[in-house]
PDB file of C-alpha atoms in Angstrom:
ATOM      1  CA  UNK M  21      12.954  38.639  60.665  1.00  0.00           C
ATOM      2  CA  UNK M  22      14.669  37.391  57.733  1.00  0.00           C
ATOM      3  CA  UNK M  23      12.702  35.315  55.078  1.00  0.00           C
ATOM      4  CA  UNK M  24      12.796  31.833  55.433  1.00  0.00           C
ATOM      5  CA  UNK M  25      15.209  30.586  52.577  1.00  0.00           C
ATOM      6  CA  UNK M  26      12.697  29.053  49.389  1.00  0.00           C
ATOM      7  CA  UNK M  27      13.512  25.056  49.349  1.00  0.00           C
ATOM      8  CA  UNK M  28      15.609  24.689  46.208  1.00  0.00           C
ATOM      9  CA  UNK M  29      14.497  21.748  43.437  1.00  0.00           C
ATOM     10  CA  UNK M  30      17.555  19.877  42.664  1.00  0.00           C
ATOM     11  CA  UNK M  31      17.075  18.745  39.263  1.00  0.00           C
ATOM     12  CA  UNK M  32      18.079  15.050  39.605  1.00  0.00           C
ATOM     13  CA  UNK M  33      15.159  14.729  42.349  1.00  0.00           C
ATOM     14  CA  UNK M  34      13.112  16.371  39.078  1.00  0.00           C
ATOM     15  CA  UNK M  35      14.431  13.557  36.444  1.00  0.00           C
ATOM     16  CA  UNK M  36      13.696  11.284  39.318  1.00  0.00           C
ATOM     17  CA  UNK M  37      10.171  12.205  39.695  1.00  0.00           C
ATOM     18  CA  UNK M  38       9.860  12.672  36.112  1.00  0.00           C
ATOM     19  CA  UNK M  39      11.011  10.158  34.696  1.00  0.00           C
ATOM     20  CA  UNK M  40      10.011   7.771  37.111  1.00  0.00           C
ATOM     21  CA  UNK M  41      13.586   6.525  38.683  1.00  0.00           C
ATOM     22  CA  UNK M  42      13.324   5.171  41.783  1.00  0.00           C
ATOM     23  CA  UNK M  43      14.941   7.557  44.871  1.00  0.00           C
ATOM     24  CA  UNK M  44      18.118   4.925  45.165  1.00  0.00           C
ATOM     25  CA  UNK M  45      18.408   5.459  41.399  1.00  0.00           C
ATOM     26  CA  UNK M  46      18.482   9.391  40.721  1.00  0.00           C
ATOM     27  CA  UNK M  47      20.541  10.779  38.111  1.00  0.00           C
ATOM     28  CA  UNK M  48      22.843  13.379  39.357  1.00  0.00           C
ATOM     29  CA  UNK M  49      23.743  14.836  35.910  1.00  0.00           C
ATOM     30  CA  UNK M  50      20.428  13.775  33.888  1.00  0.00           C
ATOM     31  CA  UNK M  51      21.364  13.787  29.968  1.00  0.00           C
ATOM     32  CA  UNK M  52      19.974  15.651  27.049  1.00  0.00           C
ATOM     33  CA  UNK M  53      17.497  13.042  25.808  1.00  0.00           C
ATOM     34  CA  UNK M  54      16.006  12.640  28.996  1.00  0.00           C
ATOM     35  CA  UNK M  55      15.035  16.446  28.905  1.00  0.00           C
ATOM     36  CA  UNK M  56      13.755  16.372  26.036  1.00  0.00           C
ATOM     37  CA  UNK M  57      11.892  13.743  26.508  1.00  0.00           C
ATOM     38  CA  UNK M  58      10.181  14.889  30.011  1.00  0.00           C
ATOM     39  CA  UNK M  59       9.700  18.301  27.946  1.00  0.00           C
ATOM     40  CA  UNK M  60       7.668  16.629  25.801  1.00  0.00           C
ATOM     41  CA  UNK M  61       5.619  14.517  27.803  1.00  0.00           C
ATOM     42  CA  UNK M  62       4.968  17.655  29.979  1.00  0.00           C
ATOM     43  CA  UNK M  63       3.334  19.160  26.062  1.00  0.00           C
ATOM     44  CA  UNK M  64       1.651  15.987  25.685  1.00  0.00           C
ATOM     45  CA  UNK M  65       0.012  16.388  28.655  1.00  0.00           C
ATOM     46  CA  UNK M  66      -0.785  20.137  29.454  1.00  0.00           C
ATOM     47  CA  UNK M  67      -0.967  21.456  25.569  1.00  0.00           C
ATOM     48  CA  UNK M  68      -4.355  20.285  24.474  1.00  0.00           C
ATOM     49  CA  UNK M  69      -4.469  22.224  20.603  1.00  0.00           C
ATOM     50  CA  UNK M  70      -2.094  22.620  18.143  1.00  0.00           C
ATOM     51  CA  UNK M  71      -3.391  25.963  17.878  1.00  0.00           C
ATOM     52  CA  UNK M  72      -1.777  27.122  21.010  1.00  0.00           C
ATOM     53  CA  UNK M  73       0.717  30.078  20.636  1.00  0.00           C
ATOM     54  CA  UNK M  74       3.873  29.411  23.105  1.00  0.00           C
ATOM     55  CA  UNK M  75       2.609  32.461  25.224  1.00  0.00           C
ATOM     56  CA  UNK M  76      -1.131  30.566  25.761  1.00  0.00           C
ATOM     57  CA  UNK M  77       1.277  27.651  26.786  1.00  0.00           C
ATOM     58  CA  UNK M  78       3.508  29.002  28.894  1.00  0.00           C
ATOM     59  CA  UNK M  79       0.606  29.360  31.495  1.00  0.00           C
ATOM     60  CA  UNK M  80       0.036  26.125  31.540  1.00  0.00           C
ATOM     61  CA  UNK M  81       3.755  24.776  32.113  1.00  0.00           C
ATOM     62  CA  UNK M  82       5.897  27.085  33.593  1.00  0.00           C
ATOM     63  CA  UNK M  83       5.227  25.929  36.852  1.00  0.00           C
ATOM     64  CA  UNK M  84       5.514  22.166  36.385  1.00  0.00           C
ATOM     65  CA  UNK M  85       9.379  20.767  37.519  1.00  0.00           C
ATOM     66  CA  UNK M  86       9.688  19.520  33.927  1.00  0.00           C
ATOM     67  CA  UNK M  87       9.606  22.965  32.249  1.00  0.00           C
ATOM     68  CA  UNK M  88      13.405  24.122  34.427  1.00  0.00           C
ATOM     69  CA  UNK M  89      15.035  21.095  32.957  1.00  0.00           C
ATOM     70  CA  UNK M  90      16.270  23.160  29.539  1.00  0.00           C
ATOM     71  CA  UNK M  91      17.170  26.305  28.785  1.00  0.00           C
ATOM     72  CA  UNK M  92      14.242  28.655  27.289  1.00  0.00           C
ATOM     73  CA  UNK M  93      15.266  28.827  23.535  1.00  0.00           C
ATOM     74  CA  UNK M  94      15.256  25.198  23.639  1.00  0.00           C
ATOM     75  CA  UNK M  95      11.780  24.738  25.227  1.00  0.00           C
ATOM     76  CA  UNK M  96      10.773  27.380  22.412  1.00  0.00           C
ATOM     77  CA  UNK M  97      12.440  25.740  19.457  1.00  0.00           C
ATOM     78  CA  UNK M  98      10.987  22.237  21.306  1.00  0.00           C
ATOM     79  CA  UNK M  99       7.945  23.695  21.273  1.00  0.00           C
ATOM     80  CA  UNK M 100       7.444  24.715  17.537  1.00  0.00           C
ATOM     81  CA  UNK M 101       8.482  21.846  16.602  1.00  0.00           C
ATOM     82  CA  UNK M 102       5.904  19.720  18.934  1.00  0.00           C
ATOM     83  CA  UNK M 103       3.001  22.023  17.420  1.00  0.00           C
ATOM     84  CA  UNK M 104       4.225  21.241  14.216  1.00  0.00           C
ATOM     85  CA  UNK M 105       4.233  17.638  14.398  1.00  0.00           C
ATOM     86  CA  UNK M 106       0.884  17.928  16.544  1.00  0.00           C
ATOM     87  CA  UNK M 107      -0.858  19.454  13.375  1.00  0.00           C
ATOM     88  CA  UNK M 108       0.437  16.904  10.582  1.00  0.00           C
ATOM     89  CA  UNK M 109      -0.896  14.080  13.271  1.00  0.00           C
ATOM     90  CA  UNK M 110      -4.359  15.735  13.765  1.00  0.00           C
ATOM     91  CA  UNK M 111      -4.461  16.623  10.027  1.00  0.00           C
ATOM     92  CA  UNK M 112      -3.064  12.662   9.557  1.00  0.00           C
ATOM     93  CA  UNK M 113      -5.929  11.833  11.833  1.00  0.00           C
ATOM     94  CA  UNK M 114      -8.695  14.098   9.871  1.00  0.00           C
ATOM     95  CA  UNK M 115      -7.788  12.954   6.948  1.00  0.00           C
ATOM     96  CA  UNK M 116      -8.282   9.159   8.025  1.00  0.00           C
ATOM     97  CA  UNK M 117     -11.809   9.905   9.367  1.00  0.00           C
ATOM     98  CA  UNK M 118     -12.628  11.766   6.054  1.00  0.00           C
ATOM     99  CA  UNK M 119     -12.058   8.444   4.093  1.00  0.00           C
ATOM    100  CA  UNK M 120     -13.465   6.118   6.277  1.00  0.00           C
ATOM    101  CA  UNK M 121     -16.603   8.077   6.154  1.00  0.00           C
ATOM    102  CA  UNK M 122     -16.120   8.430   1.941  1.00  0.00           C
ATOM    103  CA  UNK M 123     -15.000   4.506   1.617  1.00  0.00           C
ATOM    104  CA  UNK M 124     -18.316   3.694   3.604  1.00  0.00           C
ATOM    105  CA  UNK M 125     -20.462   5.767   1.332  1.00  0.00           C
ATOM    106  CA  UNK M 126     -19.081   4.572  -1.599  1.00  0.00           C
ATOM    107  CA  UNK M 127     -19.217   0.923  -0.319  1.00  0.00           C
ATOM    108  CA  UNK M 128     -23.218   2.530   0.160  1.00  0.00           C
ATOM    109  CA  UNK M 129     -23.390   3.189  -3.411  1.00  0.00           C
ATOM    110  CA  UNK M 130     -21.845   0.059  -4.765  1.00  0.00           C
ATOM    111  CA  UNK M 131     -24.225  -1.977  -3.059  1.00  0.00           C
ATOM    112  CA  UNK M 132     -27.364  -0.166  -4.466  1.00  0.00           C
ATOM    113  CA  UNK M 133     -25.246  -0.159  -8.006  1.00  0.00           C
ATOM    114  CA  UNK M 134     -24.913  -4.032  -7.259  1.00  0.00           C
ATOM    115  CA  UNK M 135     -28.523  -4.663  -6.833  1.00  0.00           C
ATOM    116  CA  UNK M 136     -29.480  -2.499  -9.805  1.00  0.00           C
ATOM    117  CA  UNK M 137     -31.404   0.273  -7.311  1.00  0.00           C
ATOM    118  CA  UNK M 138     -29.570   2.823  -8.895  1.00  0.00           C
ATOM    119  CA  UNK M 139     -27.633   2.977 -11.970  1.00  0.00           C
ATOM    120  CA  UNK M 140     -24.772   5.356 -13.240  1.00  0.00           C
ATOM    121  CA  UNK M 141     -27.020   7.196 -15.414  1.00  0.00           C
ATOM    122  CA  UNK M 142     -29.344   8.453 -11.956  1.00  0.00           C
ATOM    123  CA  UNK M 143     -29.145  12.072 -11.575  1.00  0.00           C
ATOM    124  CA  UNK M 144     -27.821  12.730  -7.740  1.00  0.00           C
ATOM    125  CA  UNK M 145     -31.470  14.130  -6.856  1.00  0.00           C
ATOM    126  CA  UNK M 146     -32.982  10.163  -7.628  1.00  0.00           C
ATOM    127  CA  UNK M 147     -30.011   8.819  -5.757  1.00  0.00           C
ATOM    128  CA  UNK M 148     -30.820  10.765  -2.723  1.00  0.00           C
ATOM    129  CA  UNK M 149     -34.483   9.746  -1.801  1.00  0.00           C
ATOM    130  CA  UNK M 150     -32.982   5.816  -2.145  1.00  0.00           C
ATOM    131  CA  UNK M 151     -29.821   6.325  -0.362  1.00  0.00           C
ATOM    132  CA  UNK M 152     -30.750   8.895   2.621  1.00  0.00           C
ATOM    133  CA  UNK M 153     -31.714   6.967   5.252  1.00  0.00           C
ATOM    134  CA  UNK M 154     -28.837   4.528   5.704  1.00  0.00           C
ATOM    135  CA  UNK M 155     -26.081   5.403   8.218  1.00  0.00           C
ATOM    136  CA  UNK M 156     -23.484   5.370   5.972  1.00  0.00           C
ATOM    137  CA  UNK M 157     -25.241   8.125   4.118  1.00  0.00           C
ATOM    138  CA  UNK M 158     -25.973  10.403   7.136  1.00  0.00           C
ATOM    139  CA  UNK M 159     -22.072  10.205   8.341  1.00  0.00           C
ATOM    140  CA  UNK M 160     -21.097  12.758   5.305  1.00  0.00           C
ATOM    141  CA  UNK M 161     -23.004  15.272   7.638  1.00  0.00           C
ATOM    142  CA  UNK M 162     -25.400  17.935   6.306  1.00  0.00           C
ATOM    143  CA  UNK M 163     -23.537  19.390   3.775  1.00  0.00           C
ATOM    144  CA  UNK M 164     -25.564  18.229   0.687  1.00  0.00           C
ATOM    145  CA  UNK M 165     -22.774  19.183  -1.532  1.00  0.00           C
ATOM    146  CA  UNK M 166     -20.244  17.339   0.251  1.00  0.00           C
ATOM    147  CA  UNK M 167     -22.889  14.367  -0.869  1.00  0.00           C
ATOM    148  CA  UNK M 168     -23.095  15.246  -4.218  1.00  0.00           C
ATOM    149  CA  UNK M 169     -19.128  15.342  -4.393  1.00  0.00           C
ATOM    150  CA  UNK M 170     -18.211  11.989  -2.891  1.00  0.00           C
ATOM    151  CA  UNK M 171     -21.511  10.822  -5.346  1.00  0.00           C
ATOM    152  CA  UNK M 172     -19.550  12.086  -8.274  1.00  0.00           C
ATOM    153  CA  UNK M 173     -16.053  10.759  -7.473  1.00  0.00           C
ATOM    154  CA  UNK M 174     -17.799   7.150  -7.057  1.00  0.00           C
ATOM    155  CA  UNK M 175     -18.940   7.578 -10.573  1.00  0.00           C
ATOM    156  CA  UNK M 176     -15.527   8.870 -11.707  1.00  0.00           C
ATOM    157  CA  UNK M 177     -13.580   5.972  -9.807  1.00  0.00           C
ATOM    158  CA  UNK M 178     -16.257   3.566 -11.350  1.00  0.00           C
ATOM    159  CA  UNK M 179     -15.337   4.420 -14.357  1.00  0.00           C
ATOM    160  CA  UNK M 180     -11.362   4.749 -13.860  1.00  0.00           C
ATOM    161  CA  UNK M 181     -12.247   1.008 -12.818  1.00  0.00           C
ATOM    162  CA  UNK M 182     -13.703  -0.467 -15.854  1.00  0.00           C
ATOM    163  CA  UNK M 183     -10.797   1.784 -18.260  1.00  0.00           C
ATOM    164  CA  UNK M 184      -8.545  -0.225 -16.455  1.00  0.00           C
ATOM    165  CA  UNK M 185     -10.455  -3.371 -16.794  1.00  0.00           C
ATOM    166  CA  UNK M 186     -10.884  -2.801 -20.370  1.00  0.00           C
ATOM    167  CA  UNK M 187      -7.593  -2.090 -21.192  1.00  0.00           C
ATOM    168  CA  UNK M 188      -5.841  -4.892 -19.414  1.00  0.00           C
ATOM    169  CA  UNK M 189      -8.719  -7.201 -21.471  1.00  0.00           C
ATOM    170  CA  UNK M 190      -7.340  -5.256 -24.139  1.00  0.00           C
ATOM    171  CA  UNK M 191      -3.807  -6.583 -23.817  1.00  0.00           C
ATOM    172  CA  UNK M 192      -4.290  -9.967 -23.111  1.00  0.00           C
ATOM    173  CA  UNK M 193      -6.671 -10.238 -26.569  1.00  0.00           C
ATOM    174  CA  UNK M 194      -4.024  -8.046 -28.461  1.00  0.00           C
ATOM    175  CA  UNK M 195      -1.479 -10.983 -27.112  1.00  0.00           C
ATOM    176  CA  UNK M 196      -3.929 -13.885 -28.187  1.00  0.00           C
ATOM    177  CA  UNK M 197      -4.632 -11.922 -31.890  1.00  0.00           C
ATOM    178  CA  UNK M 198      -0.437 -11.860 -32.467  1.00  0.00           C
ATOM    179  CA  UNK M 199      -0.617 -15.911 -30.999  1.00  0.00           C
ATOM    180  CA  UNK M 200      -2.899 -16.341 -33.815  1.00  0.00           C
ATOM    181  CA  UNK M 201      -1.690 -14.286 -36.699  1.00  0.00           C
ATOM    182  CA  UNK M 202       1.790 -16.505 -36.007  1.00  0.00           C
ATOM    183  CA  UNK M 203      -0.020 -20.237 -35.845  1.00  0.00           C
ATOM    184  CA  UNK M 204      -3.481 -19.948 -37.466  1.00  0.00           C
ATOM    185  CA  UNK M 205      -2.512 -21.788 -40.893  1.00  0.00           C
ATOM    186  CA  UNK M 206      -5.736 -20.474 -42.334  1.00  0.00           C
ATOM    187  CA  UNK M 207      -4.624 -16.771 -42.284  1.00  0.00           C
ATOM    188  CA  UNK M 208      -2.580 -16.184 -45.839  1.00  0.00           C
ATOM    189  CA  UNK M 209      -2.116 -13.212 -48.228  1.00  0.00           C
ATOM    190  CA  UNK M 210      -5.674 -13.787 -49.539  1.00  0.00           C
ATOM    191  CA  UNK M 211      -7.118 -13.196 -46.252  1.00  0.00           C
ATOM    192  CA  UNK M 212      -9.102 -10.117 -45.884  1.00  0.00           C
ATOM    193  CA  UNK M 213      -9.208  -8.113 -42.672  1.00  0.00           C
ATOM    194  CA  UNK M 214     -12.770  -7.583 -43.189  1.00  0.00           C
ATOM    195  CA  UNK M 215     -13.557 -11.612 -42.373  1.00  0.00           C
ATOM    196  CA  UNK M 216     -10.337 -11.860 -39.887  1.00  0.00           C
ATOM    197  CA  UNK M 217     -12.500  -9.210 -37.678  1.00  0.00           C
ATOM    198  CA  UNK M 218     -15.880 -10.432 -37.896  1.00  0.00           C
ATOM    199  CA  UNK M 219     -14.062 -13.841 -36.453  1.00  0.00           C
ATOM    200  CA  UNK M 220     -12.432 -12.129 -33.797  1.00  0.00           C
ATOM    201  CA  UNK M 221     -15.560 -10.477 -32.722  1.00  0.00           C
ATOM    202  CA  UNK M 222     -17.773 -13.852 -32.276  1.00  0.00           C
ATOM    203  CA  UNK M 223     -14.781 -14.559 -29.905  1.00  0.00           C
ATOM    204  CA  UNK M 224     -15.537 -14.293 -26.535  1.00  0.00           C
ATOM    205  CA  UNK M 225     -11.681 -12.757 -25.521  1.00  0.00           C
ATOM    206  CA  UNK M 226     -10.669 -11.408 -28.883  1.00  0.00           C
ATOM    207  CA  UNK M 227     -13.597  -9.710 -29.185  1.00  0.00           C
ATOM    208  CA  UNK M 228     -12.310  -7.416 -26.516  1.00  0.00           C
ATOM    209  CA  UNK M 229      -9.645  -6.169 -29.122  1.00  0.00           C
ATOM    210  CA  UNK M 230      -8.615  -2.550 -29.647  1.00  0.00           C
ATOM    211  CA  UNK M 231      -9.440  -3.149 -33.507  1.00  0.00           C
ATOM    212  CA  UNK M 232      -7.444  -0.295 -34.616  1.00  0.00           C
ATOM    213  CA  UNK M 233      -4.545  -2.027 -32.785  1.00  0.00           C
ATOM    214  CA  UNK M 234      -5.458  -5.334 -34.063  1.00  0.00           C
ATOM    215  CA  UNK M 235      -5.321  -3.892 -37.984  1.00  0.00           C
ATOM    216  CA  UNK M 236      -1.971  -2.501 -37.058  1.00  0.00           C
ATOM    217  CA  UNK M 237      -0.620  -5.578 -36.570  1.00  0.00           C
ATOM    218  CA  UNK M 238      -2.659  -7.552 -39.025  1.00  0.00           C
ATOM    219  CA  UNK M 239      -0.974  -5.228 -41.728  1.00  0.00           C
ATOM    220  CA  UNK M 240       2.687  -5.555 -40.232  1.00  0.00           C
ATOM    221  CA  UNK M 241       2.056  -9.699 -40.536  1.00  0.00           C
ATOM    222  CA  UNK M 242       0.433  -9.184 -43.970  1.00  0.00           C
ATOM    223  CA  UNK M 243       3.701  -6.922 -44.936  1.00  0.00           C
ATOM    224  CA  UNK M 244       5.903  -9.837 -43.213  1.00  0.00           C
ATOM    225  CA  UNK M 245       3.975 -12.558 -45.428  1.00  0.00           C
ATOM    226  CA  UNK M 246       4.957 -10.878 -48.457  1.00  0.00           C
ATOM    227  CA  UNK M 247       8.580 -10.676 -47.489  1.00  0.00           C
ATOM    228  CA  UNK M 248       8.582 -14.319 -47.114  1.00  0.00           C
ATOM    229  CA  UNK M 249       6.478 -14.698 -50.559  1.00  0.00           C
ATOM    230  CA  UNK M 250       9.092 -12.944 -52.428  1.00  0.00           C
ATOM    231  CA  UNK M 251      11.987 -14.544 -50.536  1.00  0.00           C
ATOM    232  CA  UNK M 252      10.393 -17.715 -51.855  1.00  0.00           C
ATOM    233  CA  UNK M 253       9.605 -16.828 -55.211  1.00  0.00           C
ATOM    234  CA  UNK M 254      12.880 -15.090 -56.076  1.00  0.00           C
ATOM    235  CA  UNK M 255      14.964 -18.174 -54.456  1.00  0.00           C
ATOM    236  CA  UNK M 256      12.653 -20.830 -56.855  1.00  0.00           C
ATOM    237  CA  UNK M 257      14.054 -18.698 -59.944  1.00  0.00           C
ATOM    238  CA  UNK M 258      17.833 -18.827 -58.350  1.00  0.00           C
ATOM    239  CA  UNK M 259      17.165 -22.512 -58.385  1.00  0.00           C
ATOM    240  CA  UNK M 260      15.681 -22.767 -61.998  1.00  0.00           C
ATOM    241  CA  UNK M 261      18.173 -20.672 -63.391  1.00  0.00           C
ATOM    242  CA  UNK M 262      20.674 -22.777 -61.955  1.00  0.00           C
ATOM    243  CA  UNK M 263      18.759 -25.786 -63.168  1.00  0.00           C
ATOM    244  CA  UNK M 264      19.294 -24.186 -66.836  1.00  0.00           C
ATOM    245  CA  UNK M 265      22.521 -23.719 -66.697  1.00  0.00           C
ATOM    246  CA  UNK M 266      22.993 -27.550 -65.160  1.00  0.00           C
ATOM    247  CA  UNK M 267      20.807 -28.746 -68.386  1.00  0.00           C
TER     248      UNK M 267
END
């Protein structure tokens, strides 16, 4: 006896089931995006590692409706490009657990560092019998290096931290010391660098000058004083000359 014909799939009644249409509703010629998009979900779903090979997933979908709704260099090319984005969003993810495991050990550190139970100048092997028993400290994991690393980088980015402070303190005295220079009345050509400093230093913002800066511009004002000093001195023997010749 002849074989019973195989029930053929159509593959609206597929988009249907896939996508969720209702039977009144199937799409007789389903488009591209919707494909794609059923392709996809069927990876989502049956592809559990990014470091699946095609062939290791092929087992796993070929039988599923969704898989017969492209043609098979598309699934491929679909494919690679799934597992691609699949490992940027696990590395993404990785990544994101890494530093909110560092961010809580550092906020570990800063704490102690706040409550003067360590200090920057610890050796890593002090730090460790104060530090190891909080949760924050046992997250790293058992890597003792990995420890000693993210112990390290705190003290780097603590110091990156107070550069930056320092410098911006910096700028704003540097802005305060030209302020002066330009409306202190006391500072003339007779005034000596040596005093102007020693001033500047019992000053609770200007003594957070860069001095080397602060002489630079103390000797450009001095040089711009002068300027003025001769301007004034040759311009009272224009007017004395012509006084002279008036007489």
């Amino acid at each position: 006896a002849a074989a019973a014909p195989q029930p053929t799939v159509r593959k609206e009644k597929i988009v249907a089931d896939v996508v969720g249409s209702a039977p009144s509703a199937k799409v007789s010629n389903p488009s591209k995006g919707e494909s794609v998009v059923s392709f996809k979900q069927l990876l989502d779903e049956k592809v559990s590692s990014s470091d699946w090979t095609w062939d290791r997933a092929l087992k796993e979908i070929m039988n599923d409706p969704r898989y017969s709704l492209l043609p098979f260099t598309e699934k491929k090319q679909l494919f690679t490009e799934w597992i691609s984005t699949k490992k940027e969003t696990e590395k993404a993810e990785e990544d994101a657990k890494k530093q909110k495991i560092k961010d809580a050990f550092f906020s570990l550190l800063k704490e102690k560092l706040d409550a003067h139970v360590i200090d920057r100048r610890m050796s890593w092997r002090k730090v460790i019998a104060l530090v190891q028993d909080d949760a924050r400290y046992k997250a790293v994991g058992s890597d003792s290096h990995q420890h000693e690393e993210f112990f390290q980088c705190f003290l780097d980015e603590m110091d990156k931290k107070d550069r930056e402070i320092k410098s911006e303190k910096s700028k704003e005295a540097i802005k305060l010391f030209k302020t002066k220079l330009a409306t202190d009345k006391r500072i003339t050509l007779h005034t000596q660098w040596r005093k102007l400093k020693e001033e500047c230093l019992a000053d609770s913002i200007l003594s957070c000058l860069d001095f080397s800066a602060a002489l630079s511009e103390f000797e450009e004002f001095m040089v711009g004083l002068e300027k003025k000093e001769q301007e004034r001195l040759d311009k009272h023997k224009e007017e004395l000359k012509r006084e002279g010749r008036l007489a």
